[in-house]
XYZ file of N, CA and C in Angstrom:
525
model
N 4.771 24.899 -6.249
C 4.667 26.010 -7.155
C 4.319 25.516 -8.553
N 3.424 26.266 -9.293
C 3.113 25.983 -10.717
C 4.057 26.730 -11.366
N 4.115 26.687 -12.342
C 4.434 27.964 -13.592
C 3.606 27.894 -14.866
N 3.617 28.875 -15.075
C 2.432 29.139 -16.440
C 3.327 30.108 -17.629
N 2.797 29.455 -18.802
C 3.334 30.476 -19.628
C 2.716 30.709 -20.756
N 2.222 31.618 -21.061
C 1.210 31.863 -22.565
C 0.003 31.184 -22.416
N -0.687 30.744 -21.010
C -1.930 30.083 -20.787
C -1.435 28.616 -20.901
N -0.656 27.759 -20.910
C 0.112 26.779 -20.785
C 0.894 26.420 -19.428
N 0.664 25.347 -18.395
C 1.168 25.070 -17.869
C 2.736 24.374 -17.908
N 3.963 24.798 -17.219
C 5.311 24.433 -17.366
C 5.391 23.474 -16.837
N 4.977 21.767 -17.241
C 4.968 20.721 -16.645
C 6.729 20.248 -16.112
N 7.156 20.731 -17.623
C 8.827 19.963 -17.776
C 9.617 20.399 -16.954
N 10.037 20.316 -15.400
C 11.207 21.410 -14.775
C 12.771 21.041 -15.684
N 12.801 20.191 -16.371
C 14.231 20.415 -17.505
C 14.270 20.799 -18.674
N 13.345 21.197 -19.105
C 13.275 21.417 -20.527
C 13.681 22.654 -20.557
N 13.949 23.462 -21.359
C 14.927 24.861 -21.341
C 13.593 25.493 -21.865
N 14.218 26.860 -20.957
C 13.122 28.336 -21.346
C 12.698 28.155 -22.846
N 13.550 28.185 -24.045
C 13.632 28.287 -25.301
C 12.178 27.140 -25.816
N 12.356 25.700 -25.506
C 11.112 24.950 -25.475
C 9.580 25.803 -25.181
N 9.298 26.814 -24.407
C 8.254 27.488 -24.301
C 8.006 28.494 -25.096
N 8.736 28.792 -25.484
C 8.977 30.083 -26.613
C 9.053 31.439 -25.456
N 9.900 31.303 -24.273
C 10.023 32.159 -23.654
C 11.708 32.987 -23.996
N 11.105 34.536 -24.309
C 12.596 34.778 -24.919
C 12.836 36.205 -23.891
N 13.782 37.044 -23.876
C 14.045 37.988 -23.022
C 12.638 39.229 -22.499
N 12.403 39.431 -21.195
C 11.277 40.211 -21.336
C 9.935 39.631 -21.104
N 10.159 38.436 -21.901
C 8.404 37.466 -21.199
C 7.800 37.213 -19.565
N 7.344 37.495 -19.610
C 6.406 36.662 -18.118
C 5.725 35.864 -18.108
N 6.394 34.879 -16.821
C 6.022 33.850 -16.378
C 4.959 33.873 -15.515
N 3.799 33.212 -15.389
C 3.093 33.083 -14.260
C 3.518 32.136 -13.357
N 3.513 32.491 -12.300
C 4.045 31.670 -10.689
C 2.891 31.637 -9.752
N 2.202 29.997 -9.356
C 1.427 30.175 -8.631
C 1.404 29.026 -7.795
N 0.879 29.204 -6.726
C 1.230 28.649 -5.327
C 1.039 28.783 -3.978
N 0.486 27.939 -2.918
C 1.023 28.636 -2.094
C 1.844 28.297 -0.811
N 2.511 29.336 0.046
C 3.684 29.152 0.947
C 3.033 28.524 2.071
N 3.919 27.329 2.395
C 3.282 26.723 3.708
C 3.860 27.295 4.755
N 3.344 27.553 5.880
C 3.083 27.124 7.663
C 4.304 26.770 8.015
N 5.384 27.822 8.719
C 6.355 27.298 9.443
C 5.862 25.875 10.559
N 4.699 26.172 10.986
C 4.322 24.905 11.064
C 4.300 23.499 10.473
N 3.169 23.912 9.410
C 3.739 22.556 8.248
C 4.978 21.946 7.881
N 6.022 22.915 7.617
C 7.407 22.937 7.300
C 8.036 21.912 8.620
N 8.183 22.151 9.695
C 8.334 21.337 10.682
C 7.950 20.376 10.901
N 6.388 20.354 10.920
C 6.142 18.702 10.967
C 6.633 18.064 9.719
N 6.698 18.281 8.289
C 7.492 17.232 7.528
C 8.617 16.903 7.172
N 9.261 18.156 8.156
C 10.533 18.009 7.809
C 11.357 18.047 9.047
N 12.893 17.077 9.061
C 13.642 16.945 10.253
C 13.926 17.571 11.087
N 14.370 19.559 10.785
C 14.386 20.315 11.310
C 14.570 21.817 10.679
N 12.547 21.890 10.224
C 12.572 22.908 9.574
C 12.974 23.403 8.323
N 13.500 22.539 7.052
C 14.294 23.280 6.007
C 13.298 23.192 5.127
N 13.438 24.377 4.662
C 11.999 24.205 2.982
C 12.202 23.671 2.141
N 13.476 23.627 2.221
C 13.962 22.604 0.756
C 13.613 20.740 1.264
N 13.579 20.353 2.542
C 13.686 19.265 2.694
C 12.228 18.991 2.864
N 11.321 20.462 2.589
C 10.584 20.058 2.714
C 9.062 19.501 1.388
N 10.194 20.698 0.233
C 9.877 20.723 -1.110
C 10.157 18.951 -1.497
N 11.055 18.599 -0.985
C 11.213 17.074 -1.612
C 10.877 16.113 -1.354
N 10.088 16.408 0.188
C 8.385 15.990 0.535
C 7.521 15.546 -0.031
N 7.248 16.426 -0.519
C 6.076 16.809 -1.115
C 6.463 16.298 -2.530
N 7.905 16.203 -3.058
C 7.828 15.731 -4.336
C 7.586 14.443 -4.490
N 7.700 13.825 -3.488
C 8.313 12.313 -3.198
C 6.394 12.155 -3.205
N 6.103 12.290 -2.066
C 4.411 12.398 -1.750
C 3.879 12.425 -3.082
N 4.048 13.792 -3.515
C 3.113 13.299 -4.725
C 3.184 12.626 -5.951
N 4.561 11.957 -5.894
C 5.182 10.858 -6.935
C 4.314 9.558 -6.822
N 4.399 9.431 -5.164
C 3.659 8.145 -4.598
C 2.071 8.448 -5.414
N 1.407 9.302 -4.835
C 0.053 9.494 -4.725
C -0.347 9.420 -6.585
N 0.798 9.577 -7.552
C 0.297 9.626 -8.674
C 0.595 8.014 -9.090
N 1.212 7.444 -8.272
C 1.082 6.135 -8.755
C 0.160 5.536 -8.315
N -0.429 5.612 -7.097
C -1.371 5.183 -6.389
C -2.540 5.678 -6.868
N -2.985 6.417 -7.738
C -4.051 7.258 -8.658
C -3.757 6.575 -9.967
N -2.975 6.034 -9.897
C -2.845 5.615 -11.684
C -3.025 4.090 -11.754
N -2.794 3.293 -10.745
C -3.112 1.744 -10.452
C -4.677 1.869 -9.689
N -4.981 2.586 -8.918
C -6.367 2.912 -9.041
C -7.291 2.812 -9.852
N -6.748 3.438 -10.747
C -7.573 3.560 -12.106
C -7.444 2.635 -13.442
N -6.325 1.727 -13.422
C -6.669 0.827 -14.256
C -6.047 -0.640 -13.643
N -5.796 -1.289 -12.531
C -6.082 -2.057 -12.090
C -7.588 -2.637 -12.051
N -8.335 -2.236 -11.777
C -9.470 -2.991 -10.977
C -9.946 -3.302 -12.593
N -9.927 -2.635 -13.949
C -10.475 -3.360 -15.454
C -9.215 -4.318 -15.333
N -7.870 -4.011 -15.419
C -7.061 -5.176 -15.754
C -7.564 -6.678 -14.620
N -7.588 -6.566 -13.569
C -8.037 -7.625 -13.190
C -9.382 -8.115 -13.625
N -10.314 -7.402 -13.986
C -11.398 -7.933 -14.406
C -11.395 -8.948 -16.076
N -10.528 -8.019 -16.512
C -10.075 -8.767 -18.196
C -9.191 -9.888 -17.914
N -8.482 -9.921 -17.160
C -8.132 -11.041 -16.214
C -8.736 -11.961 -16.393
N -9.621 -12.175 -15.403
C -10.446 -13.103 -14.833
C -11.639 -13.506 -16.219
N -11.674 -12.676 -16.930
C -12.605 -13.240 -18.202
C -12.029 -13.882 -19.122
N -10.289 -13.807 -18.927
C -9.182 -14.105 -19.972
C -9.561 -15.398 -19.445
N -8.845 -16.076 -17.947
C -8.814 -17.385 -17.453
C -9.981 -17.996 -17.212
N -11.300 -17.128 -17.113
C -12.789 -17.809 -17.191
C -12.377 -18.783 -18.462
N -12.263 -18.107 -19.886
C -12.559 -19.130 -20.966
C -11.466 -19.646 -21.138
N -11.733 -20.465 -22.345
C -10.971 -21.555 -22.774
C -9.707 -20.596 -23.335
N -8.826 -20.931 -22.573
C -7.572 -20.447 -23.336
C -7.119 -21.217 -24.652
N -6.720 -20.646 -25.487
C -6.544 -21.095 -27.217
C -4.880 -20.868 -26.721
N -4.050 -21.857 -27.355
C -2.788 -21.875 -27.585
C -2.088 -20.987 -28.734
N -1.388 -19.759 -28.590
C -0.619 -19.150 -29.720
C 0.541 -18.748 -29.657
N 1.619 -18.938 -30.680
C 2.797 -18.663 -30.932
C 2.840 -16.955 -30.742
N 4.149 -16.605 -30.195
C 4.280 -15.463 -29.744
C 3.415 -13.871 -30.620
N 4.053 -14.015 -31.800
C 3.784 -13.062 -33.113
C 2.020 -13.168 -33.083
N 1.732 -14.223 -33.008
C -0.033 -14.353 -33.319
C -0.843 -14.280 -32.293
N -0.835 -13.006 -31.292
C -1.351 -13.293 -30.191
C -2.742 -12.742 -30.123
N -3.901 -13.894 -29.577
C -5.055 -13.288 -29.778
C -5.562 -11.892 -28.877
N -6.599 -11.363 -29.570
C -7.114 -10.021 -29.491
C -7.004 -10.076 -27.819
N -8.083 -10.959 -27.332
C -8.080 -11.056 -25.763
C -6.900 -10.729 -24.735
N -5.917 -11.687 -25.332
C -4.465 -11.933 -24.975
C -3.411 -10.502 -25.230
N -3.003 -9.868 -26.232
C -2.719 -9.133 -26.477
C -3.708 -7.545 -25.738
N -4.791 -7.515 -25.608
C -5.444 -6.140 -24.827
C -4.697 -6.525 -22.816
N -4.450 -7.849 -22.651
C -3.970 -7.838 -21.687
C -2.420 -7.643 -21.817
N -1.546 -7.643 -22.180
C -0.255 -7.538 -22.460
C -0.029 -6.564 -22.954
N -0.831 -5.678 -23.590
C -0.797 -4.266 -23.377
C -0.813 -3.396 -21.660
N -2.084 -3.777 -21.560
C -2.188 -3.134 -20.328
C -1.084 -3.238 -19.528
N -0.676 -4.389 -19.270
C 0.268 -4.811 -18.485
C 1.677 -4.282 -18.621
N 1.626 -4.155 -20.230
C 2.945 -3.170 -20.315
C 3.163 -1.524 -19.826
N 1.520 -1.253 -20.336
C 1.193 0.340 -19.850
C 1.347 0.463 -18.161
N 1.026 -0.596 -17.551
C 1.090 -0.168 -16.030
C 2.015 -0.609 -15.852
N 3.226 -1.490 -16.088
C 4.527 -1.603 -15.510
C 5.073 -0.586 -16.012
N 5.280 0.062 -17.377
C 5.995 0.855 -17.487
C 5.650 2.276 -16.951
N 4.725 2.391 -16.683
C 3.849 3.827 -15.399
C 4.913 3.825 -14.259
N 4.831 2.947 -13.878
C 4.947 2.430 -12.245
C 6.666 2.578 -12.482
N 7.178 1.599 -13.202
C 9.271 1.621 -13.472
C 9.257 3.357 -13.917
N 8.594 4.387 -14.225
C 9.002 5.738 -14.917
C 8.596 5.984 -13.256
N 7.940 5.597 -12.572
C 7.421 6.892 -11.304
C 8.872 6.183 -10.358
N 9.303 4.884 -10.498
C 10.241 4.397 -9.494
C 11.931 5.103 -10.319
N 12.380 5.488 -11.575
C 13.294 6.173 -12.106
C 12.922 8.017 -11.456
N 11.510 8.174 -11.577
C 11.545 9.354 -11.026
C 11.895 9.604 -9.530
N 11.650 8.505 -8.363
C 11.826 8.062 -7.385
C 13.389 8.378 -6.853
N 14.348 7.789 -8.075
C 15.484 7.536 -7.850
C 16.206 8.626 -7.911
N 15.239 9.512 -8.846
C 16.438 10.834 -9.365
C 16.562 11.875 -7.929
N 15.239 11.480 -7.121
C 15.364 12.899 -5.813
C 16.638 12.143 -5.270
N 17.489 13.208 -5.093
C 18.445 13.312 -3.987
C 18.230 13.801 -2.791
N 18.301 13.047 -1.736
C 18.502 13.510 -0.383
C 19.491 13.371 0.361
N 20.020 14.713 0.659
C 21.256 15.155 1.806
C 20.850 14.087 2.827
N 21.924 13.766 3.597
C 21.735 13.178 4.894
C 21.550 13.626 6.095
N 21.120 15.020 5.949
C 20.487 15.360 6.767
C 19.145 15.347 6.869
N 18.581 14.750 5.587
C 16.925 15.329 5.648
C 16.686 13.954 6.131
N 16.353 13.452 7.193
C 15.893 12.079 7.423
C 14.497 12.197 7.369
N 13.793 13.127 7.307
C 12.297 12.358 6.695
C 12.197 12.159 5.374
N 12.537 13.420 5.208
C 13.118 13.172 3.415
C 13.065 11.714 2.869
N 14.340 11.540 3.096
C 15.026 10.126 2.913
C 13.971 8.904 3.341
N 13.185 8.877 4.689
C 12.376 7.714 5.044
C 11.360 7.978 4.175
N 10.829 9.263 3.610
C 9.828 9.174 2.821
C 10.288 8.277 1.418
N 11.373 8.575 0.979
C 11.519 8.068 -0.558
C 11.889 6.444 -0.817
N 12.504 6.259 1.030
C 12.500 4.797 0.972
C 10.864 4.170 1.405
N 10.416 5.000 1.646
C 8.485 3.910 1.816
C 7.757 4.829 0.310
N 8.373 5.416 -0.264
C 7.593 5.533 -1.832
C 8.030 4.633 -2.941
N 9.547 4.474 -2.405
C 10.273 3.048 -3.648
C 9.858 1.754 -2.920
N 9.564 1.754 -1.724
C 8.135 0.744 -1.414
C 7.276 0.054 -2.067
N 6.882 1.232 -1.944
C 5.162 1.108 -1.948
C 5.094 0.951 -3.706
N 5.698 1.761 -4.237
C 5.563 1.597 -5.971
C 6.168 0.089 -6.181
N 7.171 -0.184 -5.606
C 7.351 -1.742 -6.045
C 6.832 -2.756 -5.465
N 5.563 -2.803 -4.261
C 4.460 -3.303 -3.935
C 3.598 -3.132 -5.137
N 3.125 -2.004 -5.663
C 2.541 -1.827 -6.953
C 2.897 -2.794 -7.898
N 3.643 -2.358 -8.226
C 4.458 -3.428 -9.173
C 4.484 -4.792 -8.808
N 4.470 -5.062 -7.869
C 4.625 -6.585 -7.697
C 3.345 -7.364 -7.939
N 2.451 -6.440 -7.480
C 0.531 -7.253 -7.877
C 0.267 -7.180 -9.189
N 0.671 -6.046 -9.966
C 0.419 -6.056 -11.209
C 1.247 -6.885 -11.902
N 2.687 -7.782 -11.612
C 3.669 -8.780 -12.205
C 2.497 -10.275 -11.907
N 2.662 -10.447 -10.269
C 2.010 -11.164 -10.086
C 0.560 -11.614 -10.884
N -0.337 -10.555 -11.212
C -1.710 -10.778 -12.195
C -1.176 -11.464 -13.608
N 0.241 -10.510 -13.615
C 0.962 -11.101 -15.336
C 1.310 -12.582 -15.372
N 1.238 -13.295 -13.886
C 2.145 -14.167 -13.689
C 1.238 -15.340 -14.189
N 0.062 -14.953 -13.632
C -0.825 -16.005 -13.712
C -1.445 -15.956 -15.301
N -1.506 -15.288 -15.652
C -1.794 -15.521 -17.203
C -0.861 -16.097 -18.419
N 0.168 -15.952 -17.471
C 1.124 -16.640 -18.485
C 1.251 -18.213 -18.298
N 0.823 -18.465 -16.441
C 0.385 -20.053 -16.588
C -0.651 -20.234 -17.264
N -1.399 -19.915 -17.645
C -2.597 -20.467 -17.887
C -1.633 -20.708 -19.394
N -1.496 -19.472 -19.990
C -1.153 -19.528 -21.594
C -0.185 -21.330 -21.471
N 0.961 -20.779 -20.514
C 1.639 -22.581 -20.466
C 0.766 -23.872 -20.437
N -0.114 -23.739 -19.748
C -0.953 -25.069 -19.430
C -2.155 -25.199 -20.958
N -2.507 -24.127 -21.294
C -2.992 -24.405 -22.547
C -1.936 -24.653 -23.456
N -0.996 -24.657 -23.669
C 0.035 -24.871 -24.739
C 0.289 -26.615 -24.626
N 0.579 -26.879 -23.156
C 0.924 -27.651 -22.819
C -0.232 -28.954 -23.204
N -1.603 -28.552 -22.565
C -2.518 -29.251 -23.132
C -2.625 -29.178 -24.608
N -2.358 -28.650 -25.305
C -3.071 -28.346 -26.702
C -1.865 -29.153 -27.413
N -0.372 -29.574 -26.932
C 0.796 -30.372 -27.620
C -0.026 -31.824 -27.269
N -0.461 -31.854 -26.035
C -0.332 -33.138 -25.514
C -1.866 -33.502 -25.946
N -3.116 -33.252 -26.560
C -3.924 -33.719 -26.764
C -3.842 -33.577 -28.677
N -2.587 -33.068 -28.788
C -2.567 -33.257 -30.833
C -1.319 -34.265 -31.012
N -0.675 -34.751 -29.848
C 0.407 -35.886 -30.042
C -0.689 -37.417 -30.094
N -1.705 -37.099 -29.195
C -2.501 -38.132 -29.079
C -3.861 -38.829 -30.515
C-alpha cells in the first residue's frame, strides 16, 4: 500500500500524522493493490496477510539493496582498480589524497546503505509462526551481509596497498 498526501508521497510509516500537516478532516490517498488468496499462500506458511505483508517487506528491503550495490559497485570497483593501477603516494590520515579519499567516501556511502537496510532487517518482527516469514529475513540478513562483505573486502585491499606504499616510502627514505 502507498499513501499520499497533498500530492506527496507518505514514505515515513513512523513519523506522526502532524509531520504531514495532516489535521482533523484531511484525506489521505491509499493506493494499492490486494493480492490473490493465491499469492497470499504461496508466500506465506498458511495463508496470513500479515505474514504475508512482511514478505514483501523483507523482499523489498533485499531488492533495494541489491539495486543500490548494483548501481554503485561496478564505478567503485573501477576507481579501485585505477587507485592500485598507479603509484600509490604515502599519506598521513588527515591529508588524504583526492583519489584516496573519493574512494573512502564511497565506501563509507555503501557500507553505511547496506548496515541501515541490515538495522531495517532487524526491526521486522516475526511471530513463530510465520516460517517463511522468518526464512525470508534470515536469507535477506544474508544476502545484505554477503553485500557487505565484497564491498569490505574491495576496502580491504586498498588499504594494503596504502600499507605497502607507506611501508615502501619509510623504507626507501631510511635508505
Amino acid at each position: 500500500l502507498t499513501l499520499a498526501f497533498g500530492g506527496a508521497q507518505m514514505k515515513d510509516d513512523n513519523a506522526p500524522l502532524s509531520c504531514w500537516g495532516i489535521k482533523p478532516g484531511s484525506k489521505i490517498i491509499v493506493t494499492g493493490i490486494k493480492p490473490t488468496e493465491d499469492q497470499i499462500k504461496e508466500l506465506t506458511t498458511n495463508g496470513d496477510p500479515e505474514e504475508y505483508a512482511l514478505v514483501l517487506r523483507i523482499s523489498g528491503s533485499l531488492q533495494k539493496s541489491k539495486d543500490f550495490v548494483a548501481e554503485y559497485l561496478p564505478k567503485y570497483e573501477e576507481d579501485v582498480d585505477a587507485y592500485l593501477a598507479a603509484t600509490p603516494i604515502p599519506f598521513k590520515m588527515p591529508a588524504m589524497p583526492p583519489a584516496r579519499k573519493k574512494l573512502h567516501d564511497l565506501h563509507g556511502m555503501m557500507s553505511e546503505n547496506l548496515l541501515q537496510s541490515l538495522l531495517a532487517l532487524d526491526g521486522v518482527v516475526c511471530p513463530p509462526e510465520f516460517e517463511k516469514a522468518r526464512v525470508k529475513r534470515r536469507e535477506a540478513v544474508k544476502a545484505t551481509q554477503k553485500l557487505l562483505d565484497v564491498i569490505d573486502a574491495i576496502n580491504t585491499r586498498v588499504k594494503q596497498s596504502d600499507k605497502a606504499a607507506a611501508a615502501s616510502f619509510s623504507s626507501s627514505s631510511t635508505t
